[in-house]
Amino acid sequence: MELREIRHSDLKGLLELYRQLHGNPMPEESDSLVALWNEILGDKNHHIIVADDNGKIVSSCVLLIVPNLTHQQRPYGLIENVITDADYRKQGLATACLDFARDIAKKSCFLQAMQTRRASPRKNDTPQMRCAVFLTPLWGKRQLFVQ
């Protein structure tokens, strides 16, 4: 299993994985899709982290580094699109992707945030946990802020 940032050739594999994320349909290949992919890859603040199992993208998350005028002009990081293939869950792959993203964010960010909406609530979830924002100061422990 290899943890790494996305490569240009990974688009189809990533989109296949995203089909499991909120029932996303597979987009048709088009000029606009290719242009969007190239824009994402060209953005130094847009990081897609993947777990690659012999050429198959099996887990991923996105880290966006957002420039900021506060906190001594240190940017903050937003994490989205955390997903692991159903056949690969419970192996710590999403956590490994998130740790990889955190290592990138630590280089410049003062804060990392992740929004979650659980499609299938867990046994002990409160209604607030089903739609929440987790803020992690990169020097301390995670805090929960409910929307």
Tab-separated table of C-alpha atoms in Angstrom:
chain	number	residue	atom	x	y	z
A	1	MET	CA	0.000	0.000	0.000
A	2	GLU	CA	1.424	3.362	-1.024
A	3	LEU	CA	0.341	6.700	0.470
A	4	ARG	CA	1.006	9.638	-1.832
A	5	GLU	CA	-0.402	12.695	-3.535
A	6	ILE	CA	-2.523	12.174	-6.622
A	7	ARG	CA	-1.009	11.891	-10.105
A	8	HIS	CA	-2.432	13.052	-13.409
A	9	SER	CA	-3.087	9.444	-14.461
A	10	ASP	CA	-5.222	8.760	-11.335
A	11	LEU	CA	-8.372	10.614	-12.432
A	12	LYS	CA	-10.383	7.557	-13.460
A	13	GLY	CA	-9.438	5.613	-10.322
A	14	LEU	CA	-10.330	8.548	-8.083
A	15	LEU	CA	-13.684	9.028	-9.798
A	16	GLU	CA	-14.395	5.297	-9.396
A	17	LEU	CA	-13.758	5.638	-5.654
A	18	TYR	CA	-15.918	8.781	-5.482
A	19	ARG	CA	-18.865	6.758	-6.776
A	20	GLN	CA	-19.049	5.371	-3.216
A	21	LEU	CA	-19.113	8.892	-1.752
A	22	HIS	CA	-22.749	9.956	-1.364
A	23	GLY	CA	-23.754	7.926	-4.438
A	24	ASN	CA	-21.861	10.164	-6.863
A	25	PRO	CA	-22.406	9.095	-10.477
A	26	MET	CA	-19.400	8.538	-12.729
A	27	PRO	CA	-19.035	11.723	-14.789
A	28	GLU	CA	-18.639	11.407	-18.524
A	29	GLU	CA	-15.226	12.235	-19.892
A	30	SER	CA	-15.378	15.711	-21.384
A	31	ASP	CA	-13.220	18.721	-22.123
A	32	SER	CA	-14.642	20.483	-19.076
A	33	LEU	CA	-13.800	17.519	-16.808
A	34	VAL	CA	-10.230	17.404	-18.122
A	35	ALA	CA	-9.923	21.191	-17.717
A	36	LEU	CA	-11.157	20.970	-14.109
A	37	TRP	CA	-8.735	18.101	-13.376
A	38	ASN	CA	-5.831	20.102	-14.797
A	39	GLU	CA	-6.884	23.147	-12.765
A	40	ILE	CA	-6.952	21.064	-9.565
A	41	LEU	CA	-3.563	19.524	-10.293
A	42	GLY	CA	-2.086	22.942	-11.072
A	43	ASP	CA	-3.236	24.473	-7.781
A	44	LYS	CA	-0.378	24.309	-5.269
A	45	ASN	CA	-2.916	24.670	-2.431
A	46	HIS	CA	-5.085	21.714	-3.523
A	47	HIS	CA	-3.781	18.370	-2.275
A	48	ILE	CA	-5.482	15.046	-3.000
A	49	ILE	CA	-3.974	12.293	-0.882
A	50	VAL	CA	-4.539	8.678	-1.911
A	51	ALA	CA	-3.852	5.174	-0.676
A	52	ASP	CA	-2.852	3.137	-3.709
A	53	ASP	CA	-3.073	-0.664	-3.641
A	54	ASN	CA	-1.127	-1.860	-6.692
A	55	GLY	CA	-2.600	0.815	-8.966
A	56	LYS	CA	-6.088	0.923	-7.423
A	57	ILE	CA	-7.073	4.067	-5.496
A	58	VAL	CA	-8.679	2.642	-2.339
A	59	SER	CA	-8.795	5.624	0.023
A	60	SER	CA	-8.483	9.377	-0.316
A	61	CYS	CA	-8.955	12.777	1.229
A	62	VAL	CA	-8.588	16.336	-0.031
A	63	LEU	CA	-6.652	19.071	1.769
A	64	LEU	CA	-7.203	22.660	0.684
A	65	ILE	CA	-4.787	25.254	2.036
A	66	VAL	CA	-6.575	28.591	2.276
A	67	PRO	CA	-4.553	31.834	2.344
A	68	ASN	CA	-5.472	33.970	5.333
A	69	LEU	CA	-4.963	37.552	6.488
A	70	THR	CA	-5.309	36.724	10.198
A	71	HIS	CA	-3.182	34.591	12.551
A	72	GLN	CA	0.027	36.236	11.335
A	73	GLN	CA	-1.047	35.556	7.748
A	74	ARG	CA	-0.801	31.800	8.270
A	75	PRO	CA	-3.202	29.808	6.095
A	76	TYR	CA	-5.619	27.216	7.372
A	77	GLY	CA	-6.393	23.791	5.985
A	78	LEU	CA	-9.774	22.356	5.055
A	79	ILE	CA	-10.241	18.620	4.660
A	80	GLU	CA	-13.033	17.194	2.514
A	81	ASN	CA	-13.997	14.097	0.533
A	82	VAL	CA	-12.657	11.509	2.980
A	83	ILE	CA	-13.485	8.091	1.530
A	84	THR	CA	-12.289	4.482	1.675
A	85	ASP	CA	-13.430	1.752	-0.698
A	86	ALA	CA	-15.974	-0.509	1.027
A	87	ASP	CA	-13.708	-3.542	0.522
A	88	TYR	CA	-10.795	-1.811	2.281
A	89	ARG	CA	-12.478	-0.279	5.333
A	90	LYS	CA	-11.405	-0.887	8.939
A	91	GLN	CA	-7.720	-0.989	7.963
A	92	GLY	CA	-6.804	2.555	9.010
A	93	LEU	CA	-6.435	3.834	5.451
A	94	ALA	CA	-8.549	6.974	5.896
A	95	THR	CA	-6.630	7.752	9.069
A	96	ALA	CA	-3.352	7.286	7.188
A	97	CYS	CA	-4.544	9.666	4.447
A	98	LEU	CA	-5.613	12.210	7.070
A	99	ASP	CA	-2.236	11.914	8.819
A	100	PHE	CA	-0.504	12.522	5.472
A	101	ALA	CA	-2.691	15.619	4.956
A	102	ARG	CA	-1.926	16.807	8.471
A	103	ASP	CA	1.820	16.532	7.770
A	104	ILE	CA	1.380	18.754	4.705
A	105	ALA	CA	-0.736	21.245	6.678
A	106	LYS	CA	1.755	21.420	9.556
A	107	LYS	CA	4.285	23.035	7.236
A	108	SER	CA	2.296	26.272	6.989
A	109	CYS	CA	-1.180	26.137	8.545
A	110	PHE	CA	-2.292	27.218	11.994
A	111	LEU	CA	-5.546	25.208	11.896
A	112	GLN	CA	-7.099	22.281	10.089
A	113	ALA	CA	-10.869	21.834	9.776
A	114	MET	CA	-12.978	18.921	8.598
A	115	GLN	CA	-16.717	18.945	8.071
A	116	THR	CA	-18.637	15.705	8.320
A	117	ARG	CA	-22.128	14.613	7.429
A	118	ARG	CA	-22.655	10.999	8.257
A	119	ALA	CA	-25.052	9.347	5.868
A	120	SER	CA	-25.420	6.388	8.212
A	121	PRO	CA	-25.349	7.520	11.840
A	122	ARG	CA	-23.404	5.461	14.332
A	123	LYS	CA	-24.980	3.933	17.408
A	124	ASN	CA	-23.913	6.615	19.903
A	125	ASP	CA	-24.162	9.633	17.611
A	126	THR	CA	-26.050	12.657	18.798
A	127	PRO	CA	-27.925	14.623	16.118
A	128	GLN	CA	-25.133	17.211	16.296
A	129	MET	CA	-22.455	14.614	15.503
A	130	ARG	CA	-24.228	13.773	12.259
A	131	CYS	CA	-23.388	17.244	10.928
A	132	ALA	CA	-20.385	18.776	12.616
A	133	VAL	CA	-17.141	20.591	12.016
A	134	PHE	CA	-13.965	19.323	13.680
A	135	LEU	CA	-11.272	21.949	14.225
A	136	THR	CA	-7.756	20.816	14.983
A	137	PRO	CA	-5.210	23.402	16.012
A	138	LEU	CA	-2.035	21.906	14.618
A	139	TRP	CA	-0.411	22.280	18.033
A	140	GLY	CA	-3.184	20.667	20.129
A	141	LYS	CA	-6.161	18.355	20.359
A	142	ARG	CA	-9.233	18.132	18.137
A	143	GLN	CA	-12.260	20.171	19.117
A	144	LEU	CA	-15.841	19.688	17.998
A	145	PHE	CA	-17.853	22.667	16.864
A	146	VAL	CA	-21.447	21.919	15.925
A	147	GLN	CA	-23.087	23.730	13.043
